[in-house]
Tab-separated table of C-alpha atoms in Angstrom:
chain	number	residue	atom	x	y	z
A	1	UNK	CA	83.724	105.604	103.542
A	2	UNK	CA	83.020	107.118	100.080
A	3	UNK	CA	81.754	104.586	97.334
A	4	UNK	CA	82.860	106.183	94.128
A	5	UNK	CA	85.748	107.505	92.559
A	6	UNK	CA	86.046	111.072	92.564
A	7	UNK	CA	85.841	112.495	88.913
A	8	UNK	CA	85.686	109.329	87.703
A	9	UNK	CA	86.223	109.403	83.380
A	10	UNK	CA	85.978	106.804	80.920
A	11	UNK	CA	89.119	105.878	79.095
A	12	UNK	CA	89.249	106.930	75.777
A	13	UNK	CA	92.381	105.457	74.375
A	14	UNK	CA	94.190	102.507	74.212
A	15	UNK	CA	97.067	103.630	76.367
A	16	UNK	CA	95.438	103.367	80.433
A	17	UNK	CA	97.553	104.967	83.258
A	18	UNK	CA	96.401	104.879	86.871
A	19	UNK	CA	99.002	106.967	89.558
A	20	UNK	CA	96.340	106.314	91.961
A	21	UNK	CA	95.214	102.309	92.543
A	22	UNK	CA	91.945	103.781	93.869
A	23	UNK	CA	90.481	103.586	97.587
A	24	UNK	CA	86.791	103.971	97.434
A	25	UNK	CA	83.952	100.780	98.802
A	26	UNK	CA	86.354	98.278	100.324
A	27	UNK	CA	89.008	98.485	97.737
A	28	UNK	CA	92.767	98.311	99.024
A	29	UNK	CA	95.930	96.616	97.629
A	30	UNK	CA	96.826	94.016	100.549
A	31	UNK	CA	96.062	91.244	98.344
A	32	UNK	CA	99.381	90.981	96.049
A	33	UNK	CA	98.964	91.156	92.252
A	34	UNK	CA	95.560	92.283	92.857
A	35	UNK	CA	94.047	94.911	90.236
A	36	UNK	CA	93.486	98.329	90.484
A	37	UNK	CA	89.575	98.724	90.432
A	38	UNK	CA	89.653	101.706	87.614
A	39	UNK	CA	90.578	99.122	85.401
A	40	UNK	CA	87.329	97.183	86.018
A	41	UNK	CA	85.434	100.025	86.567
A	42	UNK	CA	86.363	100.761	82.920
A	43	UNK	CA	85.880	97.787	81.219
A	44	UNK	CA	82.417	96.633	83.007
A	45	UNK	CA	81.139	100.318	82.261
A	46	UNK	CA	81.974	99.311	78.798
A	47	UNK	CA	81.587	96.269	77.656
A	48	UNK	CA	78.256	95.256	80.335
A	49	UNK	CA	74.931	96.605	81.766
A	50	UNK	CA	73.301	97.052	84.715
A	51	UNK	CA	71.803	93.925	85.065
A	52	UNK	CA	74.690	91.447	83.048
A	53	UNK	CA	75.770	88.526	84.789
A	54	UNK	CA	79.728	88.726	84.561
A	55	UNK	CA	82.730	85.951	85.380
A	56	UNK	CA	85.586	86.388	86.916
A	57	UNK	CA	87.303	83.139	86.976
A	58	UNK	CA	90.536	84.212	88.589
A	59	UNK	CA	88.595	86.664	91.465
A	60	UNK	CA	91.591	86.449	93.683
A	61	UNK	CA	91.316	89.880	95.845
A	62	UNK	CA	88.067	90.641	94.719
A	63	UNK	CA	88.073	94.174	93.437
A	64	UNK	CA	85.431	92.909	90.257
A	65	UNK	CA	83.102	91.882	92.762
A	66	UNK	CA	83.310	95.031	94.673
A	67	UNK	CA	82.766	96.938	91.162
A	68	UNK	CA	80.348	95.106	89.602
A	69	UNK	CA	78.242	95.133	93.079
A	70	UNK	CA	78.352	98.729	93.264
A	71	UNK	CA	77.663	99.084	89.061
A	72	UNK	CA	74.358	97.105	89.711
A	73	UNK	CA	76.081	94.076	87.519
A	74	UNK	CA	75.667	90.540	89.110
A	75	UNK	CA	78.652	88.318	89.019
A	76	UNK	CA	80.327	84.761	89.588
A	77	UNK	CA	83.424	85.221	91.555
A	78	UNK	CA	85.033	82.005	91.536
A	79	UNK	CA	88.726	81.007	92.485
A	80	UNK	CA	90.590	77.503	93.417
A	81	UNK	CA	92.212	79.397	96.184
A	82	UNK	CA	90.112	79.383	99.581
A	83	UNK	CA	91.653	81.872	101.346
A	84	UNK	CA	91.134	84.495	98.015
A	85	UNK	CA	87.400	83.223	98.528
A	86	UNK	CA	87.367	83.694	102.078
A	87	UNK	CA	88.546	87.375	101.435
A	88	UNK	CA	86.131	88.005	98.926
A	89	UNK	CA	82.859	87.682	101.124
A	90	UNK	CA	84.426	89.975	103.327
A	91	UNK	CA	85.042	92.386	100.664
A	92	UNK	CA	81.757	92.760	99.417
A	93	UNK	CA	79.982	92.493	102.835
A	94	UNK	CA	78.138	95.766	102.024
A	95	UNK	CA	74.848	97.083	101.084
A	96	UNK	CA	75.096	99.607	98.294
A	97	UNK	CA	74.707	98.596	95.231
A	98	UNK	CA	72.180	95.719	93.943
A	99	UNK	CA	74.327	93.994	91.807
A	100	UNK	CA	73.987	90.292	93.153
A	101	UNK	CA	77.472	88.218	93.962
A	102	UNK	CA	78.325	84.612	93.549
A	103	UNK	CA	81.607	83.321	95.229
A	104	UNK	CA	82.248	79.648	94.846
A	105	UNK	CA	85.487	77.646	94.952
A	106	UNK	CA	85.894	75.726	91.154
A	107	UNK	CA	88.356	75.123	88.742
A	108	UNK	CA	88.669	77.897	85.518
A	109	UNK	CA	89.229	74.919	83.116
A	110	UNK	CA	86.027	73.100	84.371
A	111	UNK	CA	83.069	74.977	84.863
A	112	UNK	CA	80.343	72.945	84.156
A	113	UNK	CA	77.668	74.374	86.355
A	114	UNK	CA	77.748	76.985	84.376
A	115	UNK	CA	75.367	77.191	81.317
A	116	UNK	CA	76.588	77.600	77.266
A	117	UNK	CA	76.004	80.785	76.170
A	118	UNK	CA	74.893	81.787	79.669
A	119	UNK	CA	77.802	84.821	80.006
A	120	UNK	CA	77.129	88.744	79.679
A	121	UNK	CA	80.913	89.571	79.937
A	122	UNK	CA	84.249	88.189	80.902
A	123	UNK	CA	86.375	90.575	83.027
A	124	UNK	CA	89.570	88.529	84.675
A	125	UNK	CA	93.072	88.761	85.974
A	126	UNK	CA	95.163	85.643	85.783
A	127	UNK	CA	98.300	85.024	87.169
A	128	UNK	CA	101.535	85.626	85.372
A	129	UNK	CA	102.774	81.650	85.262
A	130	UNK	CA	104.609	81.396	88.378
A	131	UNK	CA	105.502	84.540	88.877
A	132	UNK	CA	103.826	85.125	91.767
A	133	UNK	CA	102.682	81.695	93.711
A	134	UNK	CA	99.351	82.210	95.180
A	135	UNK	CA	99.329	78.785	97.066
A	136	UNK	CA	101.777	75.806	98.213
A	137	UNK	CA	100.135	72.843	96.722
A	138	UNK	CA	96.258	73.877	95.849
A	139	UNK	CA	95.663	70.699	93.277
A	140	UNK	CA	94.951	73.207	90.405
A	141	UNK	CA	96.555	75.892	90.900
A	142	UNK	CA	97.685	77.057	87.374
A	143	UNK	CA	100.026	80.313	89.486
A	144	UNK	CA	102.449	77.153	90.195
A	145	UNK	CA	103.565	76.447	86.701
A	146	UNK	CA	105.980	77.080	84.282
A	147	UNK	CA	105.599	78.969	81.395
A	148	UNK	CA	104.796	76.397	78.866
A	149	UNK	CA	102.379	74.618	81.241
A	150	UNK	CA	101.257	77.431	82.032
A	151	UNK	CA	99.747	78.408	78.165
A	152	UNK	CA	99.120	74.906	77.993
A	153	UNK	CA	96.175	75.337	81.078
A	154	UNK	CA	95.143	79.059	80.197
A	155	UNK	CA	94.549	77.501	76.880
A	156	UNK	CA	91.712	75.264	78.619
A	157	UNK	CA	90.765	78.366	80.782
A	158	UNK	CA	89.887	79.986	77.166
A	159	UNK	CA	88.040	77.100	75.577
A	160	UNK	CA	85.512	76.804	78.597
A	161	UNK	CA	85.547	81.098	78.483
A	162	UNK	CA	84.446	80.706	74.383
A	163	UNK	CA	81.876	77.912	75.722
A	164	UNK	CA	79.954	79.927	78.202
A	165	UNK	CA	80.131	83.566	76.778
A	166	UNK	CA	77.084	84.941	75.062
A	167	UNK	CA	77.441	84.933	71.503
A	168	UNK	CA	79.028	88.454	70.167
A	169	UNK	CA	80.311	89.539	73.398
A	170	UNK	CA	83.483	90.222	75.287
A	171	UNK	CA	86.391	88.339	77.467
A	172	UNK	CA	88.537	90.835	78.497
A	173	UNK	CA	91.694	89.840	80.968
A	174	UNK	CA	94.563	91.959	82.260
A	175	UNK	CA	98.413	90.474	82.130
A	176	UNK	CA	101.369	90.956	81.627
A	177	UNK	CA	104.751	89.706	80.078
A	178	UNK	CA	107.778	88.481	82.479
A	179	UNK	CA	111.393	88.015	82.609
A	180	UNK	CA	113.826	85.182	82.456
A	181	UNK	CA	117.481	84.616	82.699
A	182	UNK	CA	117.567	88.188	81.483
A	183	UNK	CA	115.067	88.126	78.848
A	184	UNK	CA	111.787	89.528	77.961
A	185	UNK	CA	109.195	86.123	77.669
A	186	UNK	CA	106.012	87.677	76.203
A	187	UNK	CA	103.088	86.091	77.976
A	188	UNK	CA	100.590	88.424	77.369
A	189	UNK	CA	100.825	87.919	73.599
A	190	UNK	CA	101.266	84.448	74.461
A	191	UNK	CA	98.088	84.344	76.375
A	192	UNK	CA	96.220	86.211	73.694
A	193	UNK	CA	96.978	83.667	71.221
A	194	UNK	CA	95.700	80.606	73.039
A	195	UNK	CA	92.349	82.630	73.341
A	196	UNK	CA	92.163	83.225	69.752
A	197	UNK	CA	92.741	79.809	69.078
A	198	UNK	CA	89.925	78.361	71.036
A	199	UNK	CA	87.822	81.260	68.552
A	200	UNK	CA	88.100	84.490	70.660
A	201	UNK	CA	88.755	87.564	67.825
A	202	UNK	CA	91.018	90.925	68.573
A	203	UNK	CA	88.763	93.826	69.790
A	204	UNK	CA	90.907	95.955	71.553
A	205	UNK	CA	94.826	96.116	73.145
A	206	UNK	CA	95.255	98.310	75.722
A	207	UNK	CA	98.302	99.169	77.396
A	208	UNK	CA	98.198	99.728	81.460
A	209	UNK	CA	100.915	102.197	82.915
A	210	UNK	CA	102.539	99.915	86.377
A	211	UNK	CA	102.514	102.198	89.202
A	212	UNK	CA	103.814	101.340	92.576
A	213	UNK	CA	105.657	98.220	92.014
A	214	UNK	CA	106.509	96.439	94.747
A	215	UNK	CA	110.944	96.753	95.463
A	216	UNK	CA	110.699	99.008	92.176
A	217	UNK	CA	113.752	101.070	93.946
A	218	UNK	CA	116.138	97.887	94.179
A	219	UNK	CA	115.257	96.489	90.889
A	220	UNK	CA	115.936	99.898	89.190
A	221	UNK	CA	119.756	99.875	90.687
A	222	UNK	CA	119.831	96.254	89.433
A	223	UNK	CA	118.740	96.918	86.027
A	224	UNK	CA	121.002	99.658	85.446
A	225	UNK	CA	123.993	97.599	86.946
A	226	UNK	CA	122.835	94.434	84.346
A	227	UNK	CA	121.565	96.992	81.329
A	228	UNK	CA	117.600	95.855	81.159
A	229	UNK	CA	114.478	97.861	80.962
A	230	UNK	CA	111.586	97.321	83.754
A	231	UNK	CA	108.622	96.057	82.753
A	232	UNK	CA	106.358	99.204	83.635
A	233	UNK	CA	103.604	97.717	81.416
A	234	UNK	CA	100.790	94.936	81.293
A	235	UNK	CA	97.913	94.499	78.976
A	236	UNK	CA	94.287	94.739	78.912
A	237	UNK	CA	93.251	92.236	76.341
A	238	UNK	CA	89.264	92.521	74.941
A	239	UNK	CA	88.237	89.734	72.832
A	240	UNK	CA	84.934	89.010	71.070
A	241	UNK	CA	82.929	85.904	70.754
């Protein structure tokens, strides 16, 4: 098993594109929606140190532990999901790296054992509304609602972010917009906003390249058939406190 990416670069622009989702550590793309771990590699190589302690409150598949781990960062993994949890210890069930990892089961709009200004960095993926349903009936589960309730709840998930960041530093999240009844719904702006109003401000926009889409092949006949564009695109949002 190697534990780095081969020629691994920094980004440089605003415009990220990943062919390959990346197969070093304990990294692999069974978990659905999960993130490719360049992504994080990139954003805790920039915005954290060795050292940082880093949140991700939406840890689902667990490729920010595995990074931050190896990157000598310490992190809080948390999710409302146990079987996400469950997966996570088993992801970073390794010894390289010294970065130390906390996994615990909590609520993103209530984390009250966790200290105000207590936060290095924010690095998170949360789910697209209910685009993709990560549980049944999970009390909690913000991935089974609609898209106004939806803002509605991220816009808690944000206030409690602002409350436990470290003055002057960053909440980053990847997401990205969706389709309904044939029209383009723009959630990641969406999102954005309800993080600037609980007092997050605009650092960066970056624009991820989708590779590997799952049924891309059948939705690509459909869309030509019904005259829409794919959504071969998410963003990388980077927000300062």
């Amino acid at each position: 098993m190697k534990w780095e990416p081969d020629n691994f670069q920094l980004e440089k622009s605003s415009v990220w594109s990943f062919p390959e989702r990346g197969n070093w550590a304990t990294h692999d793309s069974k978990y659905r929606g999960n993130c490719s771990p360049y992504v994080i590699r990139n954003l805790l190589l920039r915005y954290s140190k060795e050292g940082d302690w880093v949140l991700d409150q939406f840890v689902g598949g667990g490729t920010s532990l595995v990074e931050a781990k190896l990157l000598n960062r310490n992190i809080i993994g948390i999710d409302i999901n146990p079987r996400a949890l469950e997966r996570c210890k088993n992801k970073i069930a390794f010894d390289n790296g010294e970065g130390k990892v906390v996994i615990r089961k909590a609520d993103a709009r209530n984390l009250d054992f966790i200290k105000d200004d207590s936060i290095d960095f924010i690095c998170t993926h949360p789910p697209y509304a209910d685009i993709i349903q990560y549980s049944e009936n999970i009390d909690g589960d913000i991935s089974l609602l609609g898209y106004e309730d939806f803002l509605n709840e991220i816009e808690q998930v944000a206030i409690e972010a602002y409350r436990i960041l470290k003055k002057g530093k960053i909440c980053s999240f990847i997401i990205g917009d969706i389709r309904q009844k044939g029209c383009v719904r723009p959630l990641g702006f969406d999102t954005m906003q309800r993080f600037e109003r609980a007092g997050f401000k605009l650092k960066e926009i970056i624009i991820k390249e989708q590779h590997n889409c799952k049924m891309t092949d059948k939705w690509e006949k459909i869309s030509v058939g019904k005259n829409f564009l794919l959504l071969a695109h998410e963003y990388i949002f980077a927000l300062k406190k």
